[in-house]
Structures are given as structure tokens and as C-alpha cells.
PDB file of C-alpha atoms and ligand atoms in Angstrom:
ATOM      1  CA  UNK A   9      70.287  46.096  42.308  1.00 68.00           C
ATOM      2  CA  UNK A  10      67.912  49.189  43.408  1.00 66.00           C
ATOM      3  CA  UNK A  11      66.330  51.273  41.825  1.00 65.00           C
ATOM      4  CA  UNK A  12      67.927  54.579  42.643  1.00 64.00           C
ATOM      5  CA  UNK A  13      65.622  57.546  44.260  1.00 65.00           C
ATOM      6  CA  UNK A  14      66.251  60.636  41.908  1.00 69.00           C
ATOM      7  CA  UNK A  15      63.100  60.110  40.090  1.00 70.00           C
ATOM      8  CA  UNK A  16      63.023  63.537  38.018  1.00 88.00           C
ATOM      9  CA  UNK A  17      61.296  62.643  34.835  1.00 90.00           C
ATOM     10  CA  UNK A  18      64.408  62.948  32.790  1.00 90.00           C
ATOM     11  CA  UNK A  19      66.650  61.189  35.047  1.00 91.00           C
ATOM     12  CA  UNK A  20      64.195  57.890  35.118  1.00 92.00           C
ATOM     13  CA  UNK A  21      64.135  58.426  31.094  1.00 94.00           C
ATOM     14  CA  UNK A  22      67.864  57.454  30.971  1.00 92.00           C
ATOM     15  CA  UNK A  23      68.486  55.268  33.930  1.00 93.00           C
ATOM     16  CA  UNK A  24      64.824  52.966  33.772  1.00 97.00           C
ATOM     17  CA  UNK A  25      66.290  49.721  32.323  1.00 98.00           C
ATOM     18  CA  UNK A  26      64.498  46.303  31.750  1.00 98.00           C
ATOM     19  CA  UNK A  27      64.087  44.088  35.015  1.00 98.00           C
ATOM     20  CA  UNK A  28      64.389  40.385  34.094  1.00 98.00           C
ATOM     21  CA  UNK A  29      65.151  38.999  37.529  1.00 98.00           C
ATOM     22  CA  UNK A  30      62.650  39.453  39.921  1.00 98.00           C
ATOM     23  CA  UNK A  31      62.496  39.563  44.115  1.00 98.00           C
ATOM     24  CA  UNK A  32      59.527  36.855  45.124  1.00 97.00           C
ATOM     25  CA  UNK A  33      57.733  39.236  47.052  1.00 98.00           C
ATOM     26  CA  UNK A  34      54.359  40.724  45.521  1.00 98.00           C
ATOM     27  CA  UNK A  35      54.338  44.622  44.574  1.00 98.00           C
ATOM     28  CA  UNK A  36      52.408  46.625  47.314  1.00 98.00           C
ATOM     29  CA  UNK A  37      48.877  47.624  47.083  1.00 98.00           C
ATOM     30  CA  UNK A  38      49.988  51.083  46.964  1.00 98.00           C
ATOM     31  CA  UNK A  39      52.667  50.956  44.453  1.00 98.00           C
ATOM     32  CA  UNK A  40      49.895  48.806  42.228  1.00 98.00           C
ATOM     33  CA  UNK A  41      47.269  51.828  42.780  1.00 98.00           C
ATOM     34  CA  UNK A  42      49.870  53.992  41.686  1.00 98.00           C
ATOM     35  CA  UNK A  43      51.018  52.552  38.161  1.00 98.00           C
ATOM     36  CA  UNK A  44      47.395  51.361  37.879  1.00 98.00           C
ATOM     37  CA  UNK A  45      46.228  55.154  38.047  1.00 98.00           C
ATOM     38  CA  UNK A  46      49.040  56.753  35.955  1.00 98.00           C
ATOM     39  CA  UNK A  47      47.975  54.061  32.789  1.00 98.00           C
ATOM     40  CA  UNK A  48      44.361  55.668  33.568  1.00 98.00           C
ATOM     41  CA  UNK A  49      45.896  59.233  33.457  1.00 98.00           C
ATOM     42  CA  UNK A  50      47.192  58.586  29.664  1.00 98.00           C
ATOM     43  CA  UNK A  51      46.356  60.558  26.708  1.00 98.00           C
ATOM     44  CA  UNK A  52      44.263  59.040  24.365  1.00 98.00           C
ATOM     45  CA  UNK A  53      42.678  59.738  20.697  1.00 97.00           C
ATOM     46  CA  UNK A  54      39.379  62.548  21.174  1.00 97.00           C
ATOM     47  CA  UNK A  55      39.622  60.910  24.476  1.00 98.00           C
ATOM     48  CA  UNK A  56      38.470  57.947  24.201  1.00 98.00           C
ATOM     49  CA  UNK A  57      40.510  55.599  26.552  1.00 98.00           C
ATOM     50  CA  UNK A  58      40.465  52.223  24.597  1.00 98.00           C
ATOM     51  CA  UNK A  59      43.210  50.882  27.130  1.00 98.00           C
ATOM     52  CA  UNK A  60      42.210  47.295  28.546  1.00 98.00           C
ATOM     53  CA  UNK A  61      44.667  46.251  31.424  1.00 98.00           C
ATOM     54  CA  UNK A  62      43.912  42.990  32.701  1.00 98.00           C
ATOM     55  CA  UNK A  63      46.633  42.799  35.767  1.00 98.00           C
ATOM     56  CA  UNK A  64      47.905  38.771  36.283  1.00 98.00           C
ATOM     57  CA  UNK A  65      48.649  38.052  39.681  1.00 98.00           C
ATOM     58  CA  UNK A  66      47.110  34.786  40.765  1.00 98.00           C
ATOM     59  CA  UNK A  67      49.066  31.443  40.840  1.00 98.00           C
ATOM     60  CA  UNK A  68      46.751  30.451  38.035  1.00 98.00           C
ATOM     61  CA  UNK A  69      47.050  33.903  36.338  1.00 98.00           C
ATOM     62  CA  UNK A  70      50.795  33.384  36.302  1.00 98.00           C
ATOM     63  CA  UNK A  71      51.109  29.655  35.400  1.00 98.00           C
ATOM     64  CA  UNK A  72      49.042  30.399  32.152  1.00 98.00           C
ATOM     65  CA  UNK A  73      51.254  33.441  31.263  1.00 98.00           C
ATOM     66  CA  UNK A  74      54.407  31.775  31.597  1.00 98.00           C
ATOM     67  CA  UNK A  75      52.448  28.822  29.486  1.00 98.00           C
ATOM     68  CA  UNK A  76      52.426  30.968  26.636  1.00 98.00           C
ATOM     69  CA  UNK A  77      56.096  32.804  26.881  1.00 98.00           C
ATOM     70  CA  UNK A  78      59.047  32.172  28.324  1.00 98.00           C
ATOM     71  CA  UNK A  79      59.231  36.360  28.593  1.00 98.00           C
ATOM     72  CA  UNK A  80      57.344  36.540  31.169  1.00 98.00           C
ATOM     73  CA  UNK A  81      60.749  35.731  33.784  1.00 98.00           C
ATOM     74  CA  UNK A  82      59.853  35.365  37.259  1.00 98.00           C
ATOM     75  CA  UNK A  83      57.601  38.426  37.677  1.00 98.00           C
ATOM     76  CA  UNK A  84      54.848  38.458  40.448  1.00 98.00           C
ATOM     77  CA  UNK A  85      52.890  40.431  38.650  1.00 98.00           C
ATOM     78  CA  UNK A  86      52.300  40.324  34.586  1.00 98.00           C
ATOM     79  CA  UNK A  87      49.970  42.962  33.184  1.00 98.00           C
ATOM     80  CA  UNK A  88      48.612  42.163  29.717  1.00 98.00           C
ATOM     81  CA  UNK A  89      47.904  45.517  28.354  1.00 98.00           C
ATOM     82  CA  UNK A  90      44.842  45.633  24.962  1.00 98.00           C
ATOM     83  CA  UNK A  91      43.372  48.015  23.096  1.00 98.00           C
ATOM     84  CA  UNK A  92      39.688  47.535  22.566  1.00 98.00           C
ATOM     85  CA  UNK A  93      38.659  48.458  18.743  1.00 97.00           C
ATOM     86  CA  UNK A  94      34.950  49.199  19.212  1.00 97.00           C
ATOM     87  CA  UNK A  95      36.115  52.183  21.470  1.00 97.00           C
ATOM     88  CA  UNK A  96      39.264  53.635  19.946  1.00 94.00           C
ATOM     89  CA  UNK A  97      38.891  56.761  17.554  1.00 96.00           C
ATOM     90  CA  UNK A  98      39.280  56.274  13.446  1.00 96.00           C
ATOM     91  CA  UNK A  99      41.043  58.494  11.291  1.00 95.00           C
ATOM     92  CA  UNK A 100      39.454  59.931   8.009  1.00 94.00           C
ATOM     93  CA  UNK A 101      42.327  57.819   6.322  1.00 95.00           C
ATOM     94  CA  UNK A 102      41.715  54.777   8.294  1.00 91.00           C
ATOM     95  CA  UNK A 103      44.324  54.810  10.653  1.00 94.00           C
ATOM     96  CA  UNK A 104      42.879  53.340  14.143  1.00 96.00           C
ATOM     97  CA  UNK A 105      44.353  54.901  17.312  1.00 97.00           C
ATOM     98  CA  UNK A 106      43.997  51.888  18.958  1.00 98.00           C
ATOM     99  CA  UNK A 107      47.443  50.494  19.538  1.00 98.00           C
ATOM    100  CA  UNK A 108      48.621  54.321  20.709  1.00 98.00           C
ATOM    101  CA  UNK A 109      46.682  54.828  22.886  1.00 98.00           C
ATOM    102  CA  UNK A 110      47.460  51.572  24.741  1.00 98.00           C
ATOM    103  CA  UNK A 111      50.811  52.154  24.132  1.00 98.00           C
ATOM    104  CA  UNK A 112      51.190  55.579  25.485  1.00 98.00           C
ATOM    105  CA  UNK A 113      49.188  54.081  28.636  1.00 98.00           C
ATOM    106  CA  UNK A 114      51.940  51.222  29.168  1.00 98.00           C
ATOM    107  CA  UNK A 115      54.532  53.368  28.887  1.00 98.00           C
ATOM    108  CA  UNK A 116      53.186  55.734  31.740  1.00 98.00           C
ATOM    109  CA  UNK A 117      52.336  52.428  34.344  1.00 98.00           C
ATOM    110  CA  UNK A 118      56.125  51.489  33.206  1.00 98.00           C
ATOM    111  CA  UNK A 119      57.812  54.805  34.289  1.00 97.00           C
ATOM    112  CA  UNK A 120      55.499  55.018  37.629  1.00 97.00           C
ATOM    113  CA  UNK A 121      56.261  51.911  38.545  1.00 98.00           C
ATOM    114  CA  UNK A 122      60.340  52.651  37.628  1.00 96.00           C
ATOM    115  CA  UNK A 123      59.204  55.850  40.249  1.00 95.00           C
ATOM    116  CA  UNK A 124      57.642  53.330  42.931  1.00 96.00           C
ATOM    117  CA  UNK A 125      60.681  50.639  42.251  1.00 97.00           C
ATOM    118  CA  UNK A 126      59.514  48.412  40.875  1.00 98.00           C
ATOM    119  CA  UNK A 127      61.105  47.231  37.974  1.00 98.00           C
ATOM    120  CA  UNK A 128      59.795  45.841  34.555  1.00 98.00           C
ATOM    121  CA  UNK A 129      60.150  44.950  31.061  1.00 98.00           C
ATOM    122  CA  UNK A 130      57.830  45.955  27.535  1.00 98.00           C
ATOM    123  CA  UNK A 131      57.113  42.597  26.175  1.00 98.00           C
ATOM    124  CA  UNK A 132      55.909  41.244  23.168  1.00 98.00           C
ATOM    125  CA  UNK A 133      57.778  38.436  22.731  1.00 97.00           C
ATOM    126  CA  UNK A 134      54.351  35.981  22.595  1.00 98.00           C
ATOM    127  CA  UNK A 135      51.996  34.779  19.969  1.00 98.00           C
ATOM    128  CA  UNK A 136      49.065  36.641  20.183  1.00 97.00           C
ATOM    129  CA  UNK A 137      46.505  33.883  19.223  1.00 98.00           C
ATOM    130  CA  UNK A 138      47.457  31.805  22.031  1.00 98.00           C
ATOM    131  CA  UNK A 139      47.328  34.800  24.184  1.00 98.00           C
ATOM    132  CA  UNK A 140      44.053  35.471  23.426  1.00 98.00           C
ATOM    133  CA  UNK A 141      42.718  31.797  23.384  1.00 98.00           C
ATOM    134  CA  UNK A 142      44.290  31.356  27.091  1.00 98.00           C
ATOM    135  CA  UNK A 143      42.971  34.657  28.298  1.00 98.00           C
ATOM    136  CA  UNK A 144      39.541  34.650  27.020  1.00 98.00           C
ATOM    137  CA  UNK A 145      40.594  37.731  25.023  1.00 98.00           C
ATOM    138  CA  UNK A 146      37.716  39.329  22.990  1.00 98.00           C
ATOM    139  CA  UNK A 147      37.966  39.424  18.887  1.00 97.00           C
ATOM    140  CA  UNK A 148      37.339  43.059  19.174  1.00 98.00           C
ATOM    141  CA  UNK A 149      40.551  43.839  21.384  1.00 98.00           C
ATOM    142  CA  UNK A 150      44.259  43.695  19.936  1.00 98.00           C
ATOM    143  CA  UNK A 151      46.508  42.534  22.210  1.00 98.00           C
ATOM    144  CA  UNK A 152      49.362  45.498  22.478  1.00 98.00           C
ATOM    145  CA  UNK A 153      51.918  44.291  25.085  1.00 98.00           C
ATOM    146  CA  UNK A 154      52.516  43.033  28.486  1.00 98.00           C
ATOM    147  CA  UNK A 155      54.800  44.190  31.078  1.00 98.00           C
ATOM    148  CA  UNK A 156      55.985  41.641  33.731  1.00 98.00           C
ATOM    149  CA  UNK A 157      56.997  43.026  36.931  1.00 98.00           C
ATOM    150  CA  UNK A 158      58.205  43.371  40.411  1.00 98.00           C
ATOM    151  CA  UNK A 159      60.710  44.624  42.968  1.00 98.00           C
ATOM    152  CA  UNK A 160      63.827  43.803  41.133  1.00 98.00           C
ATOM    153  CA  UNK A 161      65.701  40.640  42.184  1.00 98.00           C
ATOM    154  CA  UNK A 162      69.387  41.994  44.580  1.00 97.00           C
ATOM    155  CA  UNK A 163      71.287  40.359  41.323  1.00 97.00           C
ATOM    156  CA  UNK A 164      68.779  41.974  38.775  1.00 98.00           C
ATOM    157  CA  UNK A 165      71.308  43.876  35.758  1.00 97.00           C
ATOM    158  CA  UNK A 166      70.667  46.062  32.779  1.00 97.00           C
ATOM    159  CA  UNK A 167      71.611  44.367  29.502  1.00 97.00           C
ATOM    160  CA  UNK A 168      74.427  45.385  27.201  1.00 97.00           C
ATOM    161  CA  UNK A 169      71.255  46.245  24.986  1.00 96.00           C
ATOM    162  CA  UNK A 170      70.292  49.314  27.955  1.00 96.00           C
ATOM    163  CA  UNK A 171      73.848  51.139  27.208  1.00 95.00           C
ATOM    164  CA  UNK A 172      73.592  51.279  23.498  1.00 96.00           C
ATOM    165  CA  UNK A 173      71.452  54.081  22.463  1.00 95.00           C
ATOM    166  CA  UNK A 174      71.904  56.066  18.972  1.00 96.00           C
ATOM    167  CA  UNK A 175      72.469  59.540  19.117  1.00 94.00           C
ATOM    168  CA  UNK A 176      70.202  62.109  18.860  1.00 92.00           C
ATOM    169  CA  UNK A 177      71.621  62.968  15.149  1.00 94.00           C
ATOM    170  CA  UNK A 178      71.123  59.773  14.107  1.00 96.00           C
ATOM    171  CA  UNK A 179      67.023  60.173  15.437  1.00 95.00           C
ATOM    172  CA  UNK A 180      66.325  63.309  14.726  1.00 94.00           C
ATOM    173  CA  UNK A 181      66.342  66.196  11.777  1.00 95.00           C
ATOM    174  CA  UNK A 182      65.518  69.688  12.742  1.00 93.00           C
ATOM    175  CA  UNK A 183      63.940  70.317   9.409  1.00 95.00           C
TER     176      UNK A 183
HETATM  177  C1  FMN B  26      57.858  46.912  21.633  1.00 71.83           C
HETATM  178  C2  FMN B  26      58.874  46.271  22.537  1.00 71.83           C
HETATM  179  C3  FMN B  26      58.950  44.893  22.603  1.00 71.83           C
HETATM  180  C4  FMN B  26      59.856  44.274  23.477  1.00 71.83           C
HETATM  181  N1  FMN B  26      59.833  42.912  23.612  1.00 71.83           N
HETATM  182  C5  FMN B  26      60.678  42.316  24.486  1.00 71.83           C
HETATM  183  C6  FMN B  26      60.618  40.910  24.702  1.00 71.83           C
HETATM  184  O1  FMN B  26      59.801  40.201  24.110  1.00 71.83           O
HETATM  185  N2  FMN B  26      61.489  40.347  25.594  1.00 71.83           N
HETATM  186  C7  FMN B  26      62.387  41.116  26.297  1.00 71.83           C
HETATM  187  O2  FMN B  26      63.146  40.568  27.096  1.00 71.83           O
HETATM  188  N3  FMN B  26      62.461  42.459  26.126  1.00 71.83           N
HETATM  189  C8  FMN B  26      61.619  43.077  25.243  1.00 71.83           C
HETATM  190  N4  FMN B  26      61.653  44.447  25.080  1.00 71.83           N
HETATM  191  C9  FMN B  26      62.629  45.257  25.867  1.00 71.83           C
HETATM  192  C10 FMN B  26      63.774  45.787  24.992  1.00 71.83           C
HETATM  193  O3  FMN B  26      64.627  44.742  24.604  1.00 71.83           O
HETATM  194  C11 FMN B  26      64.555  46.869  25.776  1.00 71.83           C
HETATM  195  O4  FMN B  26      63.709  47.927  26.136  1.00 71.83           O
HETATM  196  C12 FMN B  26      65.725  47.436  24.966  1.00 71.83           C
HETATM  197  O5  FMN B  26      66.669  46.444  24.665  1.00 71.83           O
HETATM  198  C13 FMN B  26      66.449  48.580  25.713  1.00 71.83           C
HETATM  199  O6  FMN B  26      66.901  48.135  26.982  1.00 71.83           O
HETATM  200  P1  FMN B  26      66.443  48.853  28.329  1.00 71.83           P
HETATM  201  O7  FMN B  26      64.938  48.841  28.375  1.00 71.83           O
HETATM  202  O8  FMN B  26      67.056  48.015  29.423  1.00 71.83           O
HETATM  203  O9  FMN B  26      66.984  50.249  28.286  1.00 71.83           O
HETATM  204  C14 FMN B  26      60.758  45.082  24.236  1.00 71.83           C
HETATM  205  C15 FMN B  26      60.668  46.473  24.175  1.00 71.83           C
HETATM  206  C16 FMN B  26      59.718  47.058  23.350  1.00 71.83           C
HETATM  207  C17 FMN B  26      59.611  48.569  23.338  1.00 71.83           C
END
């Protein structure tokens, strides 16, 4: 399946789906730039840009990912997205911006890369500590997600899961 072309913002919000099946072909230097450069653009707490992508493409790279989770499909390309903690901004009341700000950054590489076509999937369907101990990861960075992807596969299909959203009523309360 493509990835159709009408890539106003809205339009990719409802018809993005997860890509689980993956064409064997490596994503383009460009397209990589391009979802590279829109996780740099993210908002962040006071600015501080704690996102750590480290982007897995290597046959090494990939053999360790898939080591560690089965989530990781077929996908050329893995990125393994942190947060580091010595550079993410505190709240008063403790809370730690950390994860957000990651967050907010993987979400934006996900819809550019929807907008390039290439297709992906959120993950965090991994243990962590092996994560970390395959990856070198430092103590100081939390590991927030990673997003396999790649030019979806011609057979590549949303799951049941992507038509089953709640309705705004149910999510929201105009107080
Ligand atoms: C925080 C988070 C964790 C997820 N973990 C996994 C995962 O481990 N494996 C997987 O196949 N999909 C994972 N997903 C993808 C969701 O299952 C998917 O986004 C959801 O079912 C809606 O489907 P859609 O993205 O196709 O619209 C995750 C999504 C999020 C946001």
C-alpha cells in the first residue's frame, strides 16, 4: 500500500497508520534529512532540547535491535529515540520534562516521515535494561521509544486497531 500524497497536516493526522511490513530498500538520504530535521525543530521545556536520536541502520545496528524485540519488524531503519536527564528542564514540583520533550520530537520525525512516505510505527514494546546494556545507553538518559521504519512493504495494512478511535466526547470536556 502507498502512502497517499494529500499531506495537509490534518489529513496525515487521520490517515498516518502504523507500518509493520516493510519494502527492503533503505529510506533516501533526503527523506532521512528531512524527519531527522523536523525531530530537531520540536518544542522543548525553556528550550532545552534533551532529545537523543541514535538512528540504527547498519547490519549490526539492526541485528542487535531485533535481538532485543521482536517489534522492531523488518524495518531498514530503527531510530531509538532518549531523553537525556542532565539536560532536560525540572519543575518546581519535580516533574522532569524529559520524556516530553522526546516525545513531542518523535512524534514530529513520525508525521514527516508519514509526509516523505515512509511509513512507521511508535514502539515500546522492549525492555529497557537490555536496551540500554546492548546500546551502550548512558545511566543519565531514559530510553523514550523507538520508531522502526521504511517505505512501506506493497502488502503493508493498517490494523483493525487504526479504525477504532473514541470520539471526541468521550476525550474531551469543554469545561
Ligand atoms: C506509546 C506507544 C507505544 C506503542 N508500542 C507499540 C509496540 O510495542 N508495538 C506495536 O506494534 N505498536 C505499538 N504502538 C502503536 C499502536 O499500537 C498504534 O499507534 C495504535 O494501535 C493505533 O493504530 P495506528 O497507529 O495504526 O493508527 C505504540 C504506540 C504508542 C503511542
Amino acid at each position: 500500500m502507498t502512502i497517499p500524497n494529500d499531506t495537509t497536516f490534518l489529513n496525515m493526522t487521520r490517515e498516518r497508520w502504523s507500518v509493520r511490513k516493510f519494502a527492503p530498500e533503505q529510506i533516501s538520504d533526503e527523506h532521512m534529512a528531512r524527519i531527522l530535521e523536523a525531530g530537531r525543530n520540536a518544542p522543548s521545556a525553556c528550550n532545552y532540547q534533551p532529545q537523543r536520536v541514535l538512528v540504527l541502520q547498519s547490519e549490526e545496528a539492526i541485528a542487535a535491535v531485533r535481538s532485543v524485540t521482536h517489534w522492531a519488524f523488518n524495518a531498514p531503519t530503527v531510530l531509538l529515540v532518549c531523553a537525556d536527564l542532565t539536560e532536560s528542564w525540572k519543575n518546581a514540583d519535580g516533574a522532569d520534562s524529559a520524556e516530553m520533550d522526546a516525545t513531542i520530537a518523535l512524534d514530529h520525525m513520525m508525521m514527516e516521515a508519514w509526509e516523505c512516505g515512509v511509513g512507521s510505527t511508535w514502539v515500546r514494546g522492549f525492555d529497557e535494561r537490555v536496551m540500554r546494556q546492548v546500546f551502550s545507553i548512558p545511566a543519565s538518559w531514559k530510553i523514550v521509544a523507538m520508531m522502526p521504519m521504511g517505505y512501506p512493504a506493497e502488502n503493508a495494512n493498517p490494523s483493525s486497531w487504526h479504525f477504532r478511535r473514541k470520539s471526541l466526547e468521550e476525550i474531551c470536556q469543554v469545561l
